[in-house]
PDB file of C-alpha atoms in Angstrom:
ATOM      1  CA  MET A   1       7.146  10.670 -10.920  1.00 77.00           C
ATOM      2  CA  PHE A   2       5.339   7.862 -12.663  1.00 89.00           C
ATOM      3  CA  THR A   3       1.899   6.897 -13.862  1.00 94.00           C
ATOM      4  CA  ILE A   4       0.670   3.367 -14.487  1.00 96.00           C
ATOM      5  CA  HIS A   5      -2.492   2.690 -16.463  1.00 96.00           C
ATOM      6  CA  ILE A   6      -4.405  -0.494 -15.592  1.00 96.00           C
ATOM      7  CA  GLN A   7      -6.744  -1.277 -18.471  1.00 95.00           C
ATOM      8  CA  ASP A   8      -8.541  -4.108 -16.666  1.00 94.00           C
ATOM      9  CA  LEU A   9      -8.032  -6.894 -14.122  1.00 93.00           C
ATOM     10  CA  ALA A  10      -6.341  -9.047 -16.757  1.00 95.00           C
ATOM     11  CA  HIS A  11      -3.482  -6.507 -16.765  1.00 95.00           C
ATOM     12  CA  ILE A  12      -3.186  -5.799 -13.049  1.00 96.00           C
ATOM     13  CA  ARG A  13      -0.244  -8.149 -12.394  1.00 96.00           C
ATOM     14  CA  GLU A  14       1.716  -6.420 -15.163  1.00 96.00           C
ATOM     15  CA  ALA A  15       0.915  -3.066 -13.533  1.00 97.00           C
ATOM     16  CA  ALA A  16       2.017  -4.465 -10.167  1.00 97.00           C
ATOM     17  CA  ARG A  17       5.398  -5.455 -11.657  1.00 96.00           C
ATOM     18  CA  GLN A  18       5.805  -1.945 -13.066  1.00 96.00           C
ATOM     19  CA  PHE A  19       4.976  -0.494  -9.665  1.00 96.00           C
ATOM     20  CA  ILE A  20       7.484  -2.732  -7.853  1.00 95.00           C
ATOM     21  CA  ASP A  21      10.168  -1.534 -10.268  1.00 93.00           C
ATOM     22  CA  GLN A  22       9.395   2.073  -9.250  1.00 91.00           C
ATOM     23  CA  LEU A  23       9.644   1.606  -5.460  1.00 92.00           C
ATOM     24  CA  ASP A  24      13.245   2.814  -5.417  1.00 88.00           C
ATOM     25  CA  GLY A  25      13.864   1.481  -1.911  1.00 90.00           C
ATOM     26  CA  ARG A  26      10.786   3.061  -0.349  1.00 94.00           C
ATOM     27  CA  THR A  27       8.938   0.789   2.039  1.00 95.00           C
ATOM     28  CA  VAL A  28       5.946   2.833   3.226  1.00 97.00           C
ATOM     29  CA  ILE A  29       3.373   3.276   0.496  1.00 97.00           C
ATOM     30  CA  ALA A  30       0.238   5.349   1.103  1.00 97.00           C
ATOM     31  CA  LEU A  31      -2.625   4.687  -1.309  1.00 97.00           C
ATOM     32  CA  TYR A  32      -5.206   7.424  -1.774  1.00 97.00           C
ATOM     33  CA  GLY A  33      -8.455   6.954  -3.623  1.00 96.00           C
ATOM     34  CA  PRO A  34     -12.183   6.752  -3.062  1.00 95.00           C
ATOM     35  CA  MET A  35     -13.984   3.627  -1.909  1.00 93.00           C
ATOM     36  CA  GLY A  36     -14.046   1.151  -4.776  1.00 92.00           C
ATOM     37  CA  SER A  37     -11.107   2.653  -6.645  1.00 94.00           C
ATOM     38  CA  GLY A  38      -9.103  -0.579  -6.419  1.00 94.00           C
ATOM     39  CA  LYS A  39      -6.619   0.042  -3.596  1.00 96.00           C
ATOM     40  CA  THR A  40      -6.990  -3.414  -2.037  1.00 95.00           C
ATOM     41  CA  THR A  41      -7.047  -5.138  -5.425  1.00 95.00           C
ATOM     42  CA  PHE A  42      -3.822  -3.395  -6.442  1.00 97.00           C
ATOM     43  CA  ILE A  43      -2.124  -4.261  -3.134  1.00 96.00           C
ATOM     44  CA  LYS A  44      -3.178  -7.876  -3.623  1.00 96.00           C
ATOM     45  CA  ALA A  45      -1.585  -7.928  -7.094  1.00 97.00           C
ATOM     46  CA  ILE A  46       1.654  -6.416  -5.759  1.00 96.00           C
ATOM     47  CA  CYS A  47       1.827  -8.972  -2.963  1.00 95.00           C
ATOM     48  CA  GLN A  48       1.211 -11.813  -5.408  1.00 95.00           C
ATOM     49  CA  GLU A  49       3.991 -10.511  -7.662  1.00 95.00           C
ATOM     50  CA  LEU A  50       6.325 -10.522  -4.657  1.00 94.00           C
ATOM     51  CA  GLY A  51       5.477 -14.168  -4.021  1.00 92.00           C
ATOM     52  CA  VAL A  52       2.977 -13.909  -1.173  1.00 93.00           C
ATOM     53  CA  THR A  53       0.731 -16.960  -1.083  1.00 89.00           C
ATOM     54  CA  ASP A  54      -1.380 -15.881   1.909  1.00 87.00           C
ATOM     55  CA  ILE A  55      -4.994 -14.881   1.355  1.00 87.00           C
ATOM     56  CA  ILE A  56      -4.926 -11.109   0.881  1.00 89.00           C
ATOM     57  CA  THR A  57      -7.939  -9.185   2.103  1.00 87.00           C
ATOM     58  CA  SER A  58      -8.699  -5.695   3.294  1.00 86.00           C
ATOM     59  CA  PRO A  59      -7.856  -5.312   6.993  1.00 85.00           C
ATOM     60  CA  THR A  60     -10.833  -2.997   7.574  1.00 80.00           C
ATOM     61  CA  PHE A  61     -11.742  -4.547  10.907  1.00 81.00           C
ATOM     62  CA  ALA A  62      -8.311  -5.820  11.976  1.00 86.00           C
ATOM     63  CA  ILE A  63      -6.608  -2.521  10.938  1.00 91.00           C
ATOM     64  CA  VAL A  64      -3.460  -4.425   9.904  1.00 94.00           C
ATOM     65  CA  ASN A  65      -2.843  -7.716   8.110  1.00 94.00           C
ATOM     66  CA  GLU A  66       0.556  -9.351   7.902  1.00 94.00           C
ATOM     67  CA  TYR A  67       1.521 -11.386   4.857  1.00 94.00           C
ATOM     68  CA  GLN A  68       4.561 -13.623   4.762  1.00 91.00           C
ATOM     69  CA  LEU A  69       7.085 -13.306   1.975  1.00 88.00           C
ATOM     70  CA  PRO A  70       8.828 -16.395   0.644  1.00 83.00           C
ATOM     71  CA  THR A  71      12.421 -16.914   1.688  1.00 64.00           C
ATOM     72  CA  ARG A  72      13.573 -15.550  -1.666  1.00 54.00           C
ATOM     73  CA  PRO A  73      11.338 -12.615  -2.542  1.00 48.00           C
ATOM     74  CA  LYS A  74      11.317 -11.488  -6.147  1.00 53.00           C
ATOM     75  CA  ASP A  75      12.383  -7.941  -5.239  1.00 53.00           C
ATOM     76  CA  ASN A  76      15.906  -9.075  -4.209  1.00 51.00           C
ATOM     77  CA  CYS A  77      15.392  -7.861  -0.642  1.00 52.00           C
ATOM     78  CA  THR A  78      16.062 -11.045   1.278  1.00 49.00           C
ATOM     79  CA  GLU A  79      15.972  -9.234   4.635  1.00 56.00           C
ATOM     80  CA  ARG A  80      12.242  -8.656   4.256  1.00 59.00           C
ATOM     81  CA  THR A  81      10.088 -11.416   5.670  1.00 83.00           C
ATOM     82  CA  ALA A  82       6.691  -9.725   5.873  1.00 92.00           C
ATOM     83  CA  ILE A  83       4.431  -7.174   4.264  1.00 95.00           C
ATOM     84  CA  TYR A  84       2.053  -5.127   6.392  1.00 97.00           C
ATOM     85  CA  HIS A  85      -1.267  -3.978   4.956  1.00 96.00           C
ATOM     86  CA  PHE A  86      -3.134  -1.272   6.856  1.00 97.00           C
ATOM     87  CA  ASP A  87      -6.652   0.039   6.468  1.00 95.00           C
ATOM     88  CA  PHE A  88      -7.288   3.091   8.634  1.00 95.00           C
ATOM     89  CA  TYR A  89     -10.843   3.672   7.395  1.00 94.00           C
ATOM     90  CA  ARG A  90     -12.304   2.902  10.832  1.00 92.00           C
ATOM     91  CA  ILE A  91      -9.778   4.947  12.837  1.00 93.00           C
ATOM     92  CA  ARG A  92     -11.511   7.677  14.816  1.00 91.00           C
ATOM     93  CA  GLN A  93      -8.604   8.999  16.898  1.00 93.00           C
ATOM     94  CA  LEU A  94      -4.852   9.035  16.372  1.00 94.00           C
ATOM     95  CA  ALA A  95      -4.516   7.482  19.834  1.00 94.00           C
ATOM     96  CA  GLU A  96      -5.720   4.209  18.292  1.00 94.00           C
ATOM     97  CA  VAL A  97      -2.773   4.260  15.897  1.00 95.00           C
ATOM     98  CA  TYR A  98      -0.311   5.099  18.676  1.00 95.00           C
ATOM     99  CA  ASP A  99      -1.725   2.256  20.766  1.00 94.00           C
ATOM    100  CA  MET A 100      -1.180  -0.271  17.979  1.00 94.00           C
ATOM    101  CA  GLY A 101       2.526   0.654  17.827  1.00 95.00           C
ATOM    102  CA  TYR A 102       2.513   2.003  14.273  1.00 96.00           C
ATOM    103  CA  GLU A 103       6.195   3.039  14.495  1.00 96.00           C
ATOM    104  CA  GLU A 104       7.305  -0.582  14.847  1.00 96.00           C
ATOM    105  CA  TYR A 105       5.681  -1.290  11.491  1.00 97.00           C
ATOM    106  CA  PHE A 106       6.456   1.899   9.575  1.00 97.00           C
ATOM    107  CA  TYR A 107      10.141   1.945  10.560  1.00 96.00           C
ATOM    108  CA  SER A 108      10.737  -1.830  10.397  1.00 93.00           C
ATOM    109  CA  GLY A 109      12.078  -1.860   6.840  1.00 92.00           C
ATOM    110  CA  ALA A 110       9.194  -4.131   5.813  1.00 94.00           C
ATOM    111  CA  LEU A 111       6.856  -3.053   3.049  1.00 96.00           C
ATOM    112  CA  CYS A 112       3.848  -1.242   4.500  1.00 97.00           C
ATOM    113  CA  PHE A 113       0.818  -0.546   2.323  1.00 97.00           C
ATOM    114  CA  ILE A 114      -1.610   1.958   3.832  1.00 98.00           C
ATOM    115  CA  GLU A 115      -5.200   2.472   2.768  1.00 96.00           C
ATOM    116  CA  TRP A 116      -6.970   5.659   3.952  1.00 96.00           C
ATOM    117  CA  PRO A 117      -3.671   7.369   4.919  1.00 97.00           C
ATOM    118  CA  GLU A 118      -5.345  10.787   4.961  1.00 96.00           C
ATOM    119  CA  LEU A 119      -6.684   9.833   8.402  1.00 95.00           C
ATOM    120  CA  ILE A 120      -3.139   9.488   9.814  1.00 96.00           C
ATOM    121  CA  GLU A 121      -1.245  11.840   7.492  1.00 96.00           C
ATOM    122  CA  GLU A 122       0.797  13.454  10.278  1.00 96.00           C
ATOM    123  CA  LEU A 123       2.202  10.058  11.328  1.00 97.00           C
ATOM    124  CA  LEU A 124       3.531   9.019   7.927  1.00 97.00           C
ATOM    125  CA  PRO A 125       7.325   8.912   7.594  1.00 97.00           C
ATOM    126  CA  PRO A 126       8.836  11.715   5.471  1.00 95.00           C
ATOM    127  CA  ASP A 127       9.893   9.322   2.694  1.00 94.00           C
ATOM    128  CA  THR A 128       6.436   7.770   2.289  1.00 96.00           C
ATOM    129  CA  LEU A 129       5.543   7.094  -1.334  1.00 96.00           C
ATOM    130  CA  ARG A 130       2.123   8.667  -1.810  1.00 97.00           C
ATOM    131  CA  ILE A 131       0.138   7.368  -4.741  1.00 96.00           C
ATOM    132  CA  SER A 132      -3.405   7.894  -5.903  1.00 96.00           C
ATOM    133  CA  ILE A 133      -5.636   5.420  -7.675  1.00 97.00           C
ATOM    134  CA  SER A 134      -8.422   6.815  -9.772  1.00 95.00           C
ATOM    135  CA  GLN A 135     -11.157   5.103 -11.722  1.00 94.00           C
ATOM    136  CA  GLN A 136     -11.563   6.321 -15.278  1.00 95.00           C
ATOM    137  CA  PRO A 137     -14.837   6.618 -17.268  1.00 95.00           C
ATOM    138  CA  ASP A 138     -13.974   3.402 -19.144  1.00 95.00           C
ATOM    139  CA  ASP A 139     -13.558   1.582 -15.764  1.00 94.00           C
ATOM    140  CA  SER A 140      -9.784   1.395 -16.130  1.00 95.00           C
ATOM    141  CA  ARG A 141      -7.569   2.690 -13.298  1.00 96.00           C
ATOM    142  CA  VAL A 142      -4.680   5.119 -13.174  1.00 96.00           C
ATOM    143  CA  VAL A 143      -2.023   4.807 -10.473  1.00 96.00           C
ATOM    144  CA  SER A 144       0.087   7.915 -10.087  1.00 95.00           C
ATOM    145  CA  VAL A 145       2.435   9.526  -7.607  1.00 90.00           C
ATOM    146  CA  LYS A 146       0.761  12.230  -5.595  1.00 82.00           C
ATOM    147  CA  GLU A 147       2.529  15.499  -4.984  1.00 63.00           C
ATOM    148  CA  GLU A 148       4.976  15.128  -2.139  1.00 57.00           C
ATOM    149  CA  LYS A 149       3.836  16.551   1.173  1.00 52.00           C
ATOM    150  CA  GLN A 150       5.152  20.035   1.631  1.00 44.00           C
ATOM    151  CA  GLY A 151       6.882  20.539   4.994  1.00 45.00           C
TER     152      GLY A 151
END
């Protein structure tokens, strides 16, 4: 279990590096937090730390964005070539997620960042890293591991 405090945007890349160090081989990361808590901003910082040069935006309308990793990613996982960024905010039925072939993404070995995972909770792989992002009264953010889903 870990907690990362992000004082402000000037420190977000440092927080992203700390987060990458805590992945421990997990590739599916579910980010929980209210609208405006900083989920997309944090994902953007992580991707930048991994060397992604693509424009990173929330895939609210597309549902999934794919970002290309450089040939030598900084996380020493040379088999990874892409990062997938999901936003399930607009999902109304699980059938939509089945139709998009979610399993091909989630079980590909590529990093998958998922915003609004509570809408597809039952489809998340068992080893999903569940984190929450919360905004503090001083406008800083806290990133912490959520309790693991109980089977």
